Coordinates of C-alpha atoms in Angstrom, one line a residue:
I708 CA 0.1 -0.2 -0.5
R709 CA 2.7 2.2 0.3
E710 CA 4.5 1.3 -3.2
L711 CA 1.2 1.9 -4.7
S712 CA 0.4 5.1 -3.0
S713 CA 3.3 7.0 -3.5
R714 CA 4.0 5.8 -7.1
F715 CA 0.2 6.1 -8.3
D716 CA -1.8 9.4 -8.6
I717 CA -4.7 6.9 -6.0
D718 CA -7.7 8.7 -4.5
G719 CA -7.5 5.5 -1.4
I720 CA -7.4 2.1 -0.9
T721 CA -10.7 -0.1 0.2
L722 CA -10.3 -3.1 2.3
N723 CA -12.6 -6.1 1.5
F724 CA -13.2 -8.0 4.9
T725 CA -16.0 -9.9 3.1
R726 CA -13.9 -11.9 0.5
G727 CA -13.3 -14.5 3.2
L728 CA -15.4 -15.6 6.0
A729 CA -12.7 -15.5 8.9
Y730 CA -9.2 -14.3 9.3
F731 CA -8.0 -16.4 12.3
P732 CA -8.3 -20.2 13.1
K733 CA -11.4 -21.0 14.7
N734 CA -10.2 -21.5 18.1
T735 CA -7.5 -19.2 17.9
K736 CA -6.8 -17.2 21.4
V737 CA -5.4 -14.0 20.3
D738 CA -8.0 -10.9 20.1
R739 CA -8.8 -10.7 16.8
H740 CA -10.5 -7.1 17.2
V741 CA -6.9 -5.6 18.5
I742 CA -5.3 -7.3 15.7
L743 CA -7.6 -6.3 12.8
T744 CA -7.8 -2.6 14.1
D745 CA -3.8 -2.3 14.4
F746 CA -3.7 -3.6 10.9
V747 CA -6.8 -1.1 9.6
R748 CA -4.7 1.2 11.9
Q749 CA -0.9 0.8 9.8
I750 CA -3.0 1.1 6.7
R751 CA -4.7 4.5 8.1
D752 CA -0.9 5.9 9.1
V753 CA 0.6 4.8 5.5
L754 CA -2.3 6.9 3.7
D755 CA -1.9 9.8 5.9
D756 CA 2.0 9.9 5.6
Q757 CA 1.5 9.9 1.6
T758 CA -1.5 12.5 2.4
R759 CA 1.0 15.0 4.4
T760 CA 3.1 14.3 1.1
G761 CA 0.8 14.7 -1.9
G762 CA -1.8 17.5 0.2
R763 CA -4.5 15.6 -0.2
R764 CA -6.0 13.1 2.3
L765 CA -6.1 9.8 0.6
Q766 CA -9.3 7.5 1.5
L767 CA -9.7 4.4 3.0
N768 CA -12.8 2.4 2.7
A769 CA -14.2 -0.4 4.3
I770 CA -16.5 -3.3 3.2
V771 CA -17.9 -5.5 6.0
W772 CA -20.4 -7.9 7.0
P773 CA -24.2 -6.4 6.9
H774 CA -24.9 -6.9 10.1
L775 CA -22.5 -5.5 13.2
G776 CA -22.7 -8.3 14.8
Q777 CA -21.2 -10.4 12.1
C778 CA -18.2 -7.7 11.9
N779 CA -17.7 -7.9 15.5
H780 CA -17.5 -11.8 15.3
Y781 CA -15.1 -11.9 12.4
G782 CA -13.0 -9.5 14.5
A783 CA -14.1 -6.2 12.9
D784 CA -14.3 -3.6 15.0
V785 CA -16.4 -1.7 13.3
A786 CA -17.2 1.2 15.8
T787 CA -13.7 1.9 16.3
W788 CA -12.8 2.2 13.2
I789 CA -15.1 5.1 13.0
G790 CA -15.0 6.6 16.1
D791 CA -10.7 6.3 16.1
D792 CA -11.1 8.5 12.3
L793 CA -9.7 5.3 10.6
V794 CA -11.8 4.5 8.0
D795 CA -13.1 7.6 5.5
H796 CA -16.5 4.9 4.1
L797 CA -18.3 2.5 5.8
C798 CA -20.0 -0.4 3.0
P799 CA -21.7 -3.3 4.4
G800 CA -23.3 -5.9 2.5
N801 CA -23.0 -9.0 1.7
T802 CA -20.4 -11.0 -0.6
H803 CA -23.1 -11.2 -3.9
T804 CA -27.1 -11.1 -2.5
S805 CA -28.6 -7.7 -1.3
D806 CA -29.7 -8.1 2.1
P807 CA -33.0 -6.1 3.1
A808 CA -32.8 -7.4 6.3
M809 CA -29.7 -5.1 6.9
D810 CA -30.2 -2.5 10.1
H811 CA -28.5 0.3 8.6
E812 CA -29.7 2.6 11.8
A813 CA -26.7 0.8 13.4
F814 CA -24.0 1.1 11.3
S815 CA -25.3 5.5 10.2
A816 CA -25.9 6.3 13.9
L817 CA -22.0 5.3 14.3
C818 CA -20.9 7.3 10.9
R819 CA -22.5 10.2 12.1
Q820 CA -20.8 10.4 15.6
S821 CA -17.6 11.2 13.0
Q822 CA -16.8 11.9 9.4
C823 CA -16.9 8.7 8.1
K824 CA -19.6 7.8 5.2
Y825 CA -22.3 5.5 5.0
F826 CA -22.6 3.9 1.7
P827 CA -24.3 0.1 2.3
M828 CA -24.0 -2.4 -0.8
L829 CA -26.6 -3.0 -3.0
Q830 CA -25.5 -5.8 -4.9
P831 CA -27.3 -7.5 -8.0
T832 CA -28.9 -10.9 -6.6
L833 CA -31.5 -11.4 -3.7
W834 CA -31.7 -14.7 -2.0
A835 CA -35.4 -16.4 -2.5
G836 CA -35.5 -19.8 -0.6
Q837 CA -32.8 -21.6 -2.3
D838 CA -32.6 -20.0 -5.3
I839 CA -30.8 -16.6 -6.2
T840 CA -32.5 -14.5 -8.7
L841 CA -31.5 -11.1 -10.4
I842 CA -32.2 -8.4 -8.2
S843 CA -35.3 -5.9 -10.1
P844 CA -35.9 -2.6 -10.4
D845 CA -38.6 -2.8 -8.0
H846 CA -36.1 -4.7 -5.6
V847 CA -33.5 -1.8 -6.4
R848 CA -35.7 0.7 -5.2
A849 CA -37.2 -0.7 -2.3
L850 CA -34.0 -1.0 -0.7
A851 CA -32.6 1.9 -1.4
K852 CA -35.8 3.7 0.3
G853 CA -34.5 1.6 3.1
M854 CA -30.9 2.4 2.9
Y855 CA -32.0 6.5 2.6
G856 CA -34.2 5.8 5.1
G857 CA -31.7 4.6 7.5
G858 CA -29.4 7.3 7.1
A859 CA -27.1 5.9 4.2
D860 CA -25.2 8.7 2.8
G861 CA -25.2 7.6 -0.5
I862 CA -25.4 3.7 -2.3
S863 CA -22.2 1.2 -3.5
V864 CA -22.6 -1.1 -5.7
F865 CA -20.8 -4.3 -5.9
N866 CA -20.1 -7.3 -8.0
W867 CA -22.6 -6.4 -10.8
Q868 CA -20.2 -8.8 -12.8
F869 CA -23.1 -11.4 -12.0
H870 CA -25.9 -9.7 -13.7
W871 CA -23.7 -8.4 -16.9
D872 CA -22.9 -11.9 -17.5
I873 CA -26.2 -13.6 -16.3
R874 CA -27.7 -11.2 -18.8
G875 CA -25.2 -12.5 -21.4
G876 CA -25.4 -16.2 -20.3
R877 CA -22.4 -16.9 -18.9
G878 CA -23.9 -16.1 -15.2
P879 CA -23.0 -18.6 -12.6
S880 CA -24.9 -21.7 -12.5
G881 CA -28.0 -21.7 -10.1
V882 CA -28.7 -18.3 -10.9
T883 CA -31.7 -17.0 -13.5

């Protein structure tokens, strides 16, 4: 990250904490929250060092699980990251599906106490029992209404290649 931020004119870095379910062995005795927070703090420090050189703050964005309990379970101390001004944007969401049960107020309340912006993720598919289906325009409107009603500053999008792939006939099996 130090090399990337010093060699290229980037706006910032996004850390995706949803691409793996666990970052530590299941029965580990270490405090996961302390280790991940230290990791995020080190990245913030690197970006801040580069900010002093370049004159503008380089953004640190975090993609996290869609529920604070999940974040805590996997060691992501989102409240500390926000409270200590480590992240500029928080983007909670599932890995491929939009979650209509997200508690947007819980995340946005944390962000309102800081400079961090809350951008929940809109994903291209929905769970429907055992099936995964493409999100419809009606679903998009309903999800966006819930996100903004819960205090979102905006909406982030992720994994929309699945929507495009499915439309072109190259989507993952089981998705309609």
